[in-house]
mmCIF file of N, CA and C and ligand atoms in Angstrom:
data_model
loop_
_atom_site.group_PDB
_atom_site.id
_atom_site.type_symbol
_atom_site.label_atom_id
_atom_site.label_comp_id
_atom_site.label_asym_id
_atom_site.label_seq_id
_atom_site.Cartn_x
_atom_site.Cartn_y
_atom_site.Cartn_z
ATOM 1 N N UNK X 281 -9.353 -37.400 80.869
ATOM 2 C CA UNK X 281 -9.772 -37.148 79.477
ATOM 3 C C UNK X 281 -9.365 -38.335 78.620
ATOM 4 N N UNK X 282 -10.550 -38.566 78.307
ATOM 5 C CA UNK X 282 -10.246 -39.956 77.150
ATOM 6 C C UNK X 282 -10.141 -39.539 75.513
ATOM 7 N N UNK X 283 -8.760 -40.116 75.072
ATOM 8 C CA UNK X 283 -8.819 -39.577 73.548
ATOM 9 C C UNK X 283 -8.896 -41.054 72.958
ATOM 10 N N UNK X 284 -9.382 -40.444 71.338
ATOM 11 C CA UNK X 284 -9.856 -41.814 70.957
ATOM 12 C C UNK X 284 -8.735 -41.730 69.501
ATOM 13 N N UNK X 285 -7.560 -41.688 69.363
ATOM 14 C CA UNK X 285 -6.612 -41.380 68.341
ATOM 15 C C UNK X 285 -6.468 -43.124 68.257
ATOM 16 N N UNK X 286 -5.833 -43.961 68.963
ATOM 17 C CA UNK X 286 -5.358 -45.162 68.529
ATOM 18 C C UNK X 286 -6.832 -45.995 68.165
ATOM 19 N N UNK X 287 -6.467 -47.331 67.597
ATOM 20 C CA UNK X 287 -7.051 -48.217 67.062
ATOM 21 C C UNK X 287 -7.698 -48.588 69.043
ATOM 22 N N UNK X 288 -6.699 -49.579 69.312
ATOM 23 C CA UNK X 288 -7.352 -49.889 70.881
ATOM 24 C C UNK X 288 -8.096 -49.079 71.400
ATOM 25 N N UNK X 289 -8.053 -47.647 71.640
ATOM 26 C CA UNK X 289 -9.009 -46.880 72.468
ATOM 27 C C UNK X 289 -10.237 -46.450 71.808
ATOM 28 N N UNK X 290 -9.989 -46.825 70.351
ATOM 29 C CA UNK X 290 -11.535 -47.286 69.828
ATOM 30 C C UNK X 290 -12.276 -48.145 69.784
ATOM 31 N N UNK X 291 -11.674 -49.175 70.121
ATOM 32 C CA UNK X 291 -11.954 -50.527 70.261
ATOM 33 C C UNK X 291 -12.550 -50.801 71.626
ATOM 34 N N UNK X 292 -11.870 -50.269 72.795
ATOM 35 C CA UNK X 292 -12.525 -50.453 73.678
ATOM 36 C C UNK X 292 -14.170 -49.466 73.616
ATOM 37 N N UNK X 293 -13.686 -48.288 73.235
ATOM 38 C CA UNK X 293 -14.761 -47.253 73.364
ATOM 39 C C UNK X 293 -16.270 -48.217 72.647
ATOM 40 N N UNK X 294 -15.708 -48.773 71.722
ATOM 41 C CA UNK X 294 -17.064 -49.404 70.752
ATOM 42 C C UNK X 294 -17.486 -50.606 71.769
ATOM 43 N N UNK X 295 -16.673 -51.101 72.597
ATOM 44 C CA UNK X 295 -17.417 -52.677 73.487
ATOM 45 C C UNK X 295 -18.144 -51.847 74.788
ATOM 46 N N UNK X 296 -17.671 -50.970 75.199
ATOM 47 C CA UNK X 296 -18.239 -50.408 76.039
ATOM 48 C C UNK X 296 -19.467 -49.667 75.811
ATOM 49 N N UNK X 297 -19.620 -49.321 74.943
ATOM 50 C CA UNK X 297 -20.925 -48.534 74.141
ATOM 51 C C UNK X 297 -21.808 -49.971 73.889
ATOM 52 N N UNK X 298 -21.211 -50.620 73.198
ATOM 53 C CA UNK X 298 -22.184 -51.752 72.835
ATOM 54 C C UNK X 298 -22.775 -52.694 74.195
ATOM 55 N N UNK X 299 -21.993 -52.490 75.389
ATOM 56 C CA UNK X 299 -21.936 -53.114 76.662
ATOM 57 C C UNK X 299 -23.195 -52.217 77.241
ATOM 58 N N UNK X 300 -23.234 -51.014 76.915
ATOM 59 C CA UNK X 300 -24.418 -50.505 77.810
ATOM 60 C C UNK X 300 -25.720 -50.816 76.698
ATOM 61 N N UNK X 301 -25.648 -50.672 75.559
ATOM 62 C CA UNK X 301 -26.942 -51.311 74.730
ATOM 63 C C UNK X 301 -27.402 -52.988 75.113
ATOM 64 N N UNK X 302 -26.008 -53.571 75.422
ATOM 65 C CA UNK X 302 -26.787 -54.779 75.977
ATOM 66 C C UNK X 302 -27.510 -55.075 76.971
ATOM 67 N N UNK X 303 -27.073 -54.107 78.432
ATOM 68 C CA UNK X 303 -27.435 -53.743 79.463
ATOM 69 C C UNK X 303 -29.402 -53.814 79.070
ATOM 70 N N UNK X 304 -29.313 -52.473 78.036
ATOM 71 C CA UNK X 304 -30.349 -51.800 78.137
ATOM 72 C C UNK X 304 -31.566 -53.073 77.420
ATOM 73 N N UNK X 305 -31.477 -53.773 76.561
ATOM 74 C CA UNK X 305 -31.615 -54.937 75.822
ATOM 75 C C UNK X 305 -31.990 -55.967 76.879
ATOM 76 N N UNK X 306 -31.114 -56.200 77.548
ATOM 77 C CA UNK X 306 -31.553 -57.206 78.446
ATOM 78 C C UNK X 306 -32.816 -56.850 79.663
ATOM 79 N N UNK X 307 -32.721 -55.696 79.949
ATOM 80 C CA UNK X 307 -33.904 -55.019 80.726
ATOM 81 C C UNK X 307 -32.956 -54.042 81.877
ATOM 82 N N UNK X 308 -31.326 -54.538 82.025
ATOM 83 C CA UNK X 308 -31.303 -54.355 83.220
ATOM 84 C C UNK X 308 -31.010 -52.740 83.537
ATOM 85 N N UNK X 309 -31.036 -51.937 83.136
ATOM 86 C CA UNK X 309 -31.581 -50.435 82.640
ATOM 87 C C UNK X 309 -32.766 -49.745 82.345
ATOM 88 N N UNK X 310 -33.060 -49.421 83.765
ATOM 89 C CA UNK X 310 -34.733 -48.138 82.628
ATOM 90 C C UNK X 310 -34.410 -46.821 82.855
ATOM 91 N N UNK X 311 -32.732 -46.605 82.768
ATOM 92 C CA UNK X 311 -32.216 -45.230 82.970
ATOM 93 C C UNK X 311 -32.021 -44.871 81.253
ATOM 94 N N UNK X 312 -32.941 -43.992 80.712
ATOM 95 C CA UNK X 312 -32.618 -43.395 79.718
ATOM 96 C C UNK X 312 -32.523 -42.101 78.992
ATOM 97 N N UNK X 313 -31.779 -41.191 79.188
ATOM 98 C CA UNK X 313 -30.429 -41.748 78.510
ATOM 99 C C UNK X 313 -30.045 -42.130 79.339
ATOM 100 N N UNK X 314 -28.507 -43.113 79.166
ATOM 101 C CA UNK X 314 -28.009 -44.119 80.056
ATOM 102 C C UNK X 314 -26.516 -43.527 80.153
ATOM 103 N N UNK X 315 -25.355 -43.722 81.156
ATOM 104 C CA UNK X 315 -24.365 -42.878 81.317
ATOM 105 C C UNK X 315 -23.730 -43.443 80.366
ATOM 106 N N UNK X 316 -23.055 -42.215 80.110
ATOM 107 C CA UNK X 316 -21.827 -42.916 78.663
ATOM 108 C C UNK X 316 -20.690 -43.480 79.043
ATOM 109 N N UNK X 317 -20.034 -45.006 78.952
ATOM 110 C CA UNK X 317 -19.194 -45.149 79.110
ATOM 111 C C UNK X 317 -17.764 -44.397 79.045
ATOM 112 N N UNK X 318 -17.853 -43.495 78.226
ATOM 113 C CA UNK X 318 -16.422 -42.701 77.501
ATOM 114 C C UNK X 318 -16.632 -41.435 79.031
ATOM 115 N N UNK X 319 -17.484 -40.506 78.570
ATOM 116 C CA UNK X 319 -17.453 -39.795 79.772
ATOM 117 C C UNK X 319 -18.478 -39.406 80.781
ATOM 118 N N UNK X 320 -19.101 -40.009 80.943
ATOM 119 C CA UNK X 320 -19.630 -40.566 82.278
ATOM 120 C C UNK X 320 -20.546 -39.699 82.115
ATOM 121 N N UNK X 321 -21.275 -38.746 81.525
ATOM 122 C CA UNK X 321 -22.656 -37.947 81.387
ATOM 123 C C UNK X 321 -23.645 -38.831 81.090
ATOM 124 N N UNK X 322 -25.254 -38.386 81.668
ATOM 125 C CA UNK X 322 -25.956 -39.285 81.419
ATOM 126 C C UNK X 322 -26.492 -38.734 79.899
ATOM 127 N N UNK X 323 -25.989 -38.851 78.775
ATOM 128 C CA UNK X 323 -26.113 -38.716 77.868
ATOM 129 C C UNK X 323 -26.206 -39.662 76.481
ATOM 130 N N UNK X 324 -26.401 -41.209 76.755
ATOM 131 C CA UNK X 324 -25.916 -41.860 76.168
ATOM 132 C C UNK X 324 -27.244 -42.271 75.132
ATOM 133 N N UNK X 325 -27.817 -42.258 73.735
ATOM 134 C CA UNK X 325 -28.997 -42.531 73.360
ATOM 135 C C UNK X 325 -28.845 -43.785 72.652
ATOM 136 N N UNK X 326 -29.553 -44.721 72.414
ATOM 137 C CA UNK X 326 -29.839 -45.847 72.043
ATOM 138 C C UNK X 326 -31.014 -46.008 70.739
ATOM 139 N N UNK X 327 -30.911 -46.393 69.919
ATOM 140 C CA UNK X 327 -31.990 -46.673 68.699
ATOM 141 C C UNK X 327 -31.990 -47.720 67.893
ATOM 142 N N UNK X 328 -32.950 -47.925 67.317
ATOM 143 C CA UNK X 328 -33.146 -49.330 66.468
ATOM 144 C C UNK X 328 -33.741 -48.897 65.328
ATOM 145 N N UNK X 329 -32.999 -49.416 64.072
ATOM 146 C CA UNK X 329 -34.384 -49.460 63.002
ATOM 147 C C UNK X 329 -34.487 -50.388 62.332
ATOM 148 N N UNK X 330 -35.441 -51.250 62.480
ATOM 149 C CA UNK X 330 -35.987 -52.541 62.327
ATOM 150 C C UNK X 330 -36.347 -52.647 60.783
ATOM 151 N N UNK X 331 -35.792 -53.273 59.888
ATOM 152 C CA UNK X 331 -36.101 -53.443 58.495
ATOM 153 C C UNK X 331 -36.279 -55.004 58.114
ATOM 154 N N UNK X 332 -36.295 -55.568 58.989
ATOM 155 C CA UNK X 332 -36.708 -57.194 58.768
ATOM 156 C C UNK X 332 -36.829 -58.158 60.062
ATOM 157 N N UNK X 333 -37.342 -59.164 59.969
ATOM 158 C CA UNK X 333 -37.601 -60.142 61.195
ATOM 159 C C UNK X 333 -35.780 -60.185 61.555
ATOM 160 N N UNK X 334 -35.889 -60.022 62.683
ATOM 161 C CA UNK X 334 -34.238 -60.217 63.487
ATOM 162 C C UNK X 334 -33.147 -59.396 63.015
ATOM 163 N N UNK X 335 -33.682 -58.496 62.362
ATOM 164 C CA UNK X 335 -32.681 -57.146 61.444
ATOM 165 C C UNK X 335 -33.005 -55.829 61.981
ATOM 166 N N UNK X 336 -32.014 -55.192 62.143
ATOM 167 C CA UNK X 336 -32.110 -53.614 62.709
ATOM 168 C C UNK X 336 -30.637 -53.028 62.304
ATOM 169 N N UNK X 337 -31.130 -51.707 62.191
ATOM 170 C CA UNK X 337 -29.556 -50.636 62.114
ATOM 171 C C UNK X 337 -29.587 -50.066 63.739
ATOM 172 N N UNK X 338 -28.609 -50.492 64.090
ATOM 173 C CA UNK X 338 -28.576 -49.414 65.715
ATOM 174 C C UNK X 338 -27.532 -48.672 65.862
ATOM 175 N N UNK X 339 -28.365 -47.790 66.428
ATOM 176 C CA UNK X 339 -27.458 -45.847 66.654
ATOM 177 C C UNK X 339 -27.303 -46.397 68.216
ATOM 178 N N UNK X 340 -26.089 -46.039 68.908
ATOM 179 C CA UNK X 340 -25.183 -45.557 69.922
ATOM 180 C C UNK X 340 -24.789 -44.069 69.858
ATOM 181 N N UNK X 341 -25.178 -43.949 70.454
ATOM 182 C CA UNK X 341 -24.333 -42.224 70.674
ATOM 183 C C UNK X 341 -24.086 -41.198 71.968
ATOM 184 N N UNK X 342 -23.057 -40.395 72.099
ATOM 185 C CA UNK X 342 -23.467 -39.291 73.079
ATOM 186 C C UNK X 342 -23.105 -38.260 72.778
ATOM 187 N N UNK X 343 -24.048 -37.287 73.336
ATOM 188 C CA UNK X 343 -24.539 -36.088 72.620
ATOM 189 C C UNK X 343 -23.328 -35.178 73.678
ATOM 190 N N UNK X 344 -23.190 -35.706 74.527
ATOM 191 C CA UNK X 344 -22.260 -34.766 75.487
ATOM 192 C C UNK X 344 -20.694 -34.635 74.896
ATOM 193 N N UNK X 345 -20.015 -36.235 74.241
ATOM 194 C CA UNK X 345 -18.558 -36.353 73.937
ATOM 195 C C UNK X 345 -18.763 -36.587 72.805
ATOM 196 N N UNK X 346 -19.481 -36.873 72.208
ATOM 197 C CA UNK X 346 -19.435 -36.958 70.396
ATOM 198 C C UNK X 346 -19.464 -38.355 69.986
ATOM 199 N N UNK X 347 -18.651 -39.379 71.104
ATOM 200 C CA UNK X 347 -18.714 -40.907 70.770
ATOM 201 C C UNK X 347 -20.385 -41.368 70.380
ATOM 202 N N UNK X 348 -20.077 -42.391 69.196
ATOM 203 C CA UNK X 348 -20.982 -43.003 68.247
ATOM 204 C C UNK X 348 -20.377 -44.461 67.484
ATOM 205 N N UNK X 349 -21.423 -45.060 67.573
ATOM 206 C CA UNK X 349 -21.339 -46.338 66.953
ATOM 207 C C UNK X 349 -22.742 -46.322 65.955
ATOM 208 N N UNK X 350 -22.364 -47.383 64.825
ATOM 209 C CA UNK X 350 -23.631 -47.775 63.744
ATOM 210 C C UNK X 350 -23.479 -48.950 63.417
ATOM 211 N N UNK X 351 -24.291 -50.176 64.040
ATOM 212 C CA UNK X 351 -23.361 -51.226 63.763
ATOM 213 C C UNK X 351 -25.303 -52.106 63.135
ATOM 214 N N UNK X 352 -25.191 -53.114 62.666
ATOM 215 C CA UNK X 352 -26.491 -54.312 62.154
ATOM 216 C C UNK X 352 -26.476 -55.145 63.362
ATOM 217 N N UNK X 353 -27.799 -55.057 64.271
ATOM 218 C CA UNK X 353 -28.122 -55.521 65.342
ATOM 219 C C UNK X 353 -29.299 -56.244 65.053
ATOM 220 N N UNK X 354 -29.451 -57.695 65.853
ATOM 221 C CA UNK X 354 -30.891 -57.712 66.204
ATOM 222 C C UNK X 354 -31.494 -56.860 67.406
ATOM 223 N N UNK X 355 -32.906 -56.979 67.224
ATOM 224 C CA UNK X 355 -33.103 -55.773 67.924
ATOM 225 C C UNK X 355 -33.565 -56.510 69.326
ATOM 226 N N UNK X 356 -34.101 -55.488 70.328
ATOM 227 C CA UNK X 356 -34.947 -56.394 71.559
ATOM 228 C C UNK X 356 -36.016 -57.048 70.768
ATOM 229 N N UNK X 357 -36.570 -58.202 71.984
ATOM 230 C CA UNK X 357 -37.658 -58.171 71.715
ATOM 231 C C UNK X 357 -38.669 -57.356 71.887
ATOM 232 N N UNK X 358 -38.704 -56.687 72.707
ATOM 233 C CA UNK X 358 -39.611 -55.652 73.085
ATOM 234 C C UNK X 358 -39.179 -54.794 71.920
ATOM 235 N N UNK X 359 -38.291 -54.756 70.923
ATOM 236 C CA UNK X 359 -38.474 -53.125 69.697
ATOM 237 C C UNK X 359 -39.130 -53.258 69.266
ATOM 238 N N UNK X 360 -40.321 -52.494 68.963
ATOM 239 C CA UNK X 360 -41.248 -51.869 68.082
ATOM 240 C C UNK X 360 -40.581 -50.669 67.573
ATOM 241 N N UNK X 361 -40.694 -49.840 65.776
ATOM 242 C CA UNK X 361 -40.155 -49.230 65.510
ATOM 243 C C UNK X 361 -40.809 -47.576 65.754
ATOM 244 N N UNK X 362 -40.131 -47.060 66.178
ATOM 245 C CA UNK X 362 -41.198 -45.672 65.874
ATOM 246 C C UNK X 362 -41.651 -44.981 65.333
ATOM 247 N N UNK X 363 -43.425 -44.889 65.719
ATOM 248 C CA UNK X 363 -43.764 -44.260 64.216
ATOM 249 C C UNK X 363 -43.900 -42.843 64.011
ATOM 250 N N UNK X 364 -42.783 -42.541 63.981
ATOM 251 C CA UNK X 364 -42.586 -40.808 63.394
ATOM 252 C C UNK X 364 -42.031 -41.039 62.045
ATOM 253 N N UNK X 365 -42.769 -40.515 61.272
ATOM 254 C CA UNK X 365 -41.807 -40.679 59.870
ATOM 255 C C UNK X 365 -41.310 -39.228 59.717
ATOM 256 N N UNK X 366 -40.744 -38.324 60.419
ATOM 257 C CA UNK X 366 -39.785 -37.838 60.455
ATOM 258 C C UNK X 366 -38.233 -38.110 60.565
ATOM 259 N N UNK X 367 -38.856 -39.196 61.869
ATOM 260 C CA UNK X 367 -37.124 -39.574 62.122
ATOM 261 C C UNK X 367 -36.679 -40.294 61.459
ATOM 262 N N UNK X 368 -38.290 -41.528 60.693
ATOM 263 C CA UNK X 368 -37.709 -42.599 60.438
ATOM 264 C C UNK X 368 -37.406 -42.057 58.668
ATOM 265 N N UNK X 369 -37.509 -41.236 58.109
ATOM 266 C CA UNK X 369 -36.978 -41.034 57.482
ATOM 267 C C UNK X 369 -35.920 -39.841 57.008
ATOM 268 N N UNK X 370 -34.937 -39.834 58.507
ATOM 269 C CA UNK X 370 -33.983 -38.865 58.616
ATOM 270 C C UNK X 370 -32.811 -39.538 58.202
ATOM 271 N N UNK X 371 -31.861 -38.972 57.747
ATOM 272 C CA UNK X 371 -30.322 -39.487 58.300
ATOM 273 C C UNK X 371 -29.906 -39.633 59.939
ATOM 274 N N UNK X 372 -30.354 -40.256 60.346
ATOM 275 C CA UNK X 372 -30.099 -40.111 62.148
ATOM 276 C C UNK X 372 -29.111 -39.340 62.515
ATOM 277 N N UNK X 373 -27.613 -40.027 61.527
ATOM 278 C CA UNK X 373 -26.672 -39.389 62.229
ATOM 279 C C UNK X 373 -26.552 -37.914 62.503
ATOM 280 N N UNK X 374 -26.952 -37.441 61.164
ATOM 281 C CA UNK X 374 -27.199 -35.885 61.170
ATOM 282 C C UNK X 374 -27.818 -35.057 61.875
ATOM 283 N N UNK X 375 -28.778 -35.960 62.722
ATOM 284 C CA UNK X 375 -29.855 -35.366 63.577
ATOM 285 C C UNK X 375 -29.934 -36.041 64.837
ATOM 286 N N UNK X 376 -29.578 -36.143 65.228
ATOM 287 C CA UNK X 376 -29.014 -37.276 67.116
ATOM 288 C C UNK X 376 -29.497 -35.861 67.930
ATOM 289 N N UNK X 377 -29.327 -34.471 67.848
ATOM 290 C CA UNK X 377 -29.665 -33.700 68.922
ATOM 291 C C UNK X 377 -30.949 -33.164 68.387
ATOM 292 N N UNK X 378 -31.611 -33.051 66.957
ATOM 293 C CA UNK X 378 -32.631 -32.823 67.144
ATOM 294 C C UNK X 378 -33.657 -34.084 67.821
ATOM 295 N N UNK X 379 -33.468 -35.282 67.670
ATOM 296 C CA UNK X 379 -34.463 -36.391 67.595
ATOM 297 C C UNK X 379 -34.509 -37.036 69.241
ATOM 298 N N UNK X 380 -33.042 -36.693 69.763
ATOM 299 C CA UNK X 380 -32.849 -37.516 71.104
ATOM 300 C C UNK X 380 -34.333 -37.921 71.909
ATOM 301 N N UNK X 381 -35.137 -36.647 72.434
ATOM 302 C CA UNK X 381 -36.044 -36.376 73.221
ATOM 303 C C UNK X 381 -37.411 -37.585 72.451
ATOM 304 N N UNK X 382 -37.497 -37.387 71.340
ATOM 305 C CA UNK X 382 -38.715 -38.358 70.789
ATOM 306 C C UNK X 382 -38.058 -39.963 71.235
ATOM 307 N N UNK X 383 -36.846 -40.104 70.777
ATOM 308 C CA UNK X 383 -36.156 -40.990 70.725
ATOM 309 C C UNK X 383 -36.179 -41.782 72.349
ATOM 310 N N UNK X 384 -35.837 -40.807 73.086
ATOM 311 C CA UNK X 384 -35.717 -41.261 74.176
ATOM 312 C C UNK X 384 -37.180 -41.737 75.072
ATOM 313 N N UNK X 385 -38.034 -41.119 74.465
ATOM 314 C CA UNK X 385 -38.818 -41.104 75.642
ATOM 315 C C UNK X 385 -39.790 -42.379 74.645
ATOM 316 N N UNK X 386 -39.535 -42.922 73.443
ATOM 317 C CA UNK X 386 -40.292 -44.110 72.927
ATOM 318 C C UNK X 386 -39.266 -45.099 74.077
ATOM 319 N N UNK X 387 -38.190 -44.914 73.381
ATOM 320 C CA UNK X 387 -37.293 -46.322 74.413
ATOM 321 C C UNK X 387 -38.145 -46.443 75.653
ATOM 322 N N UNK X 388 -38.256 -45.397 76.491
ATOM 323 C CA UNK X 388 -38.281 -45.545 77.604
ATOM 324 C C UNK X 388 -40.114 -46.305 77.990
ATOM 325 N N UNK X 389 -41.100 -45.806 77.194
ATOM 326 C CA UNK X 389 -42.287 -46.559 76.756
ATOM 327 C C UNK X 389 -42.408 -47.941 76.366
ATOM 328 N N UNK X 390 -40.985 -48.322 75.815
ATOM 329 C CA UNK X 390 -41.107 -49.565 75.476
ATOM 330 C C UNK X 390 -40.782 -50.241 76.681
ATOM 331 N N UNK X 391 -39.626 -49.990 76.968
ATOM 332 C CA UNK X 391 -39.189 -50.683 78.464
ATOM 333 C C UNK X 391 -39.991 -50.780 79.425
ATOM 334 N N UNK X 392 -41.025 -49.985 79.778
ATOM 335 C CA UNK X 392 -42.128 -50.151 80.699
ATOM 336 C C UNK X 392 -43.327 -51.233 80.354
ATOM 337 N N UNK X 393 -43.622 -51.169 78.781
ATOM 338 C CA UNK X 393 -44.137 -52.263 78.807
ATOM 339 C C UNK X 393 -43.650 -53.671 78.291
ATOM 340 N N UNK X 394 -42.428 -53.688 78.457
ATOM 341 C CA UNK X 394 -41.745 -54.944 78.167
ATOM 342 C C UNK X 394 -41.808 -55.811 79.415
HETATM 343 ZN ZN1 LIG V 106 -20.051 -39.364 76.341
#
């Protein structure tokens, strides 16, 4: 059982989260959701929202342990944003278990034709 009380075990938790978005970024992943570093469920969702050339907000999260990151990313090249204007005009964070399934299965569309 991983607790995330100190500064370090958040610190790692956030490179490791950000370690599987790079994974997924680089191509070398078309497992999505992808396992969560923290606890190992394949639960891990990935998102982009693209608001300018080389600008994005990206969601990390897992829906299984609660770990989450929100950090200003560039995005892939392959991101295109998705066009649900539901999600895209949700609070994400608030909604990670309603949206996962749309969420997931664009990623996974993109990656195929990337
Ligand atoms: Zn997890």
């Amino acid at each position: 059982m991983t607790s995330f009380g100190g500064n370090k075990q958040g610190l790692e938790m956030m490179y490791a989260m950000l370690d599987c978005v790079e994974a997924l970024r680089a191509g070398n992943t078309q497992h999505v959701p992808m396992n969560c570093p923290v606890c190992n469920e394949a639960e891990l969702h990935v998102f982009w929202r693209q608001y300018a050339p080389q600008k994005a907000g990206l969601w990390v999260w897992c829906i299984s342990c609660r770990a989450e990151q929100h950090a200003n990313s560039r995005p892939p090249e392959w991101w295109v944003n998705l066009s649900n204007t539901d999600v895209e005009s949700s609070l994400l964070v608030d909604n990670f278990e309603r949206w996962k399934e749309i969420i997931d299965s664009h990623v996974r569309q993109l990656l195929l034709l990337s």
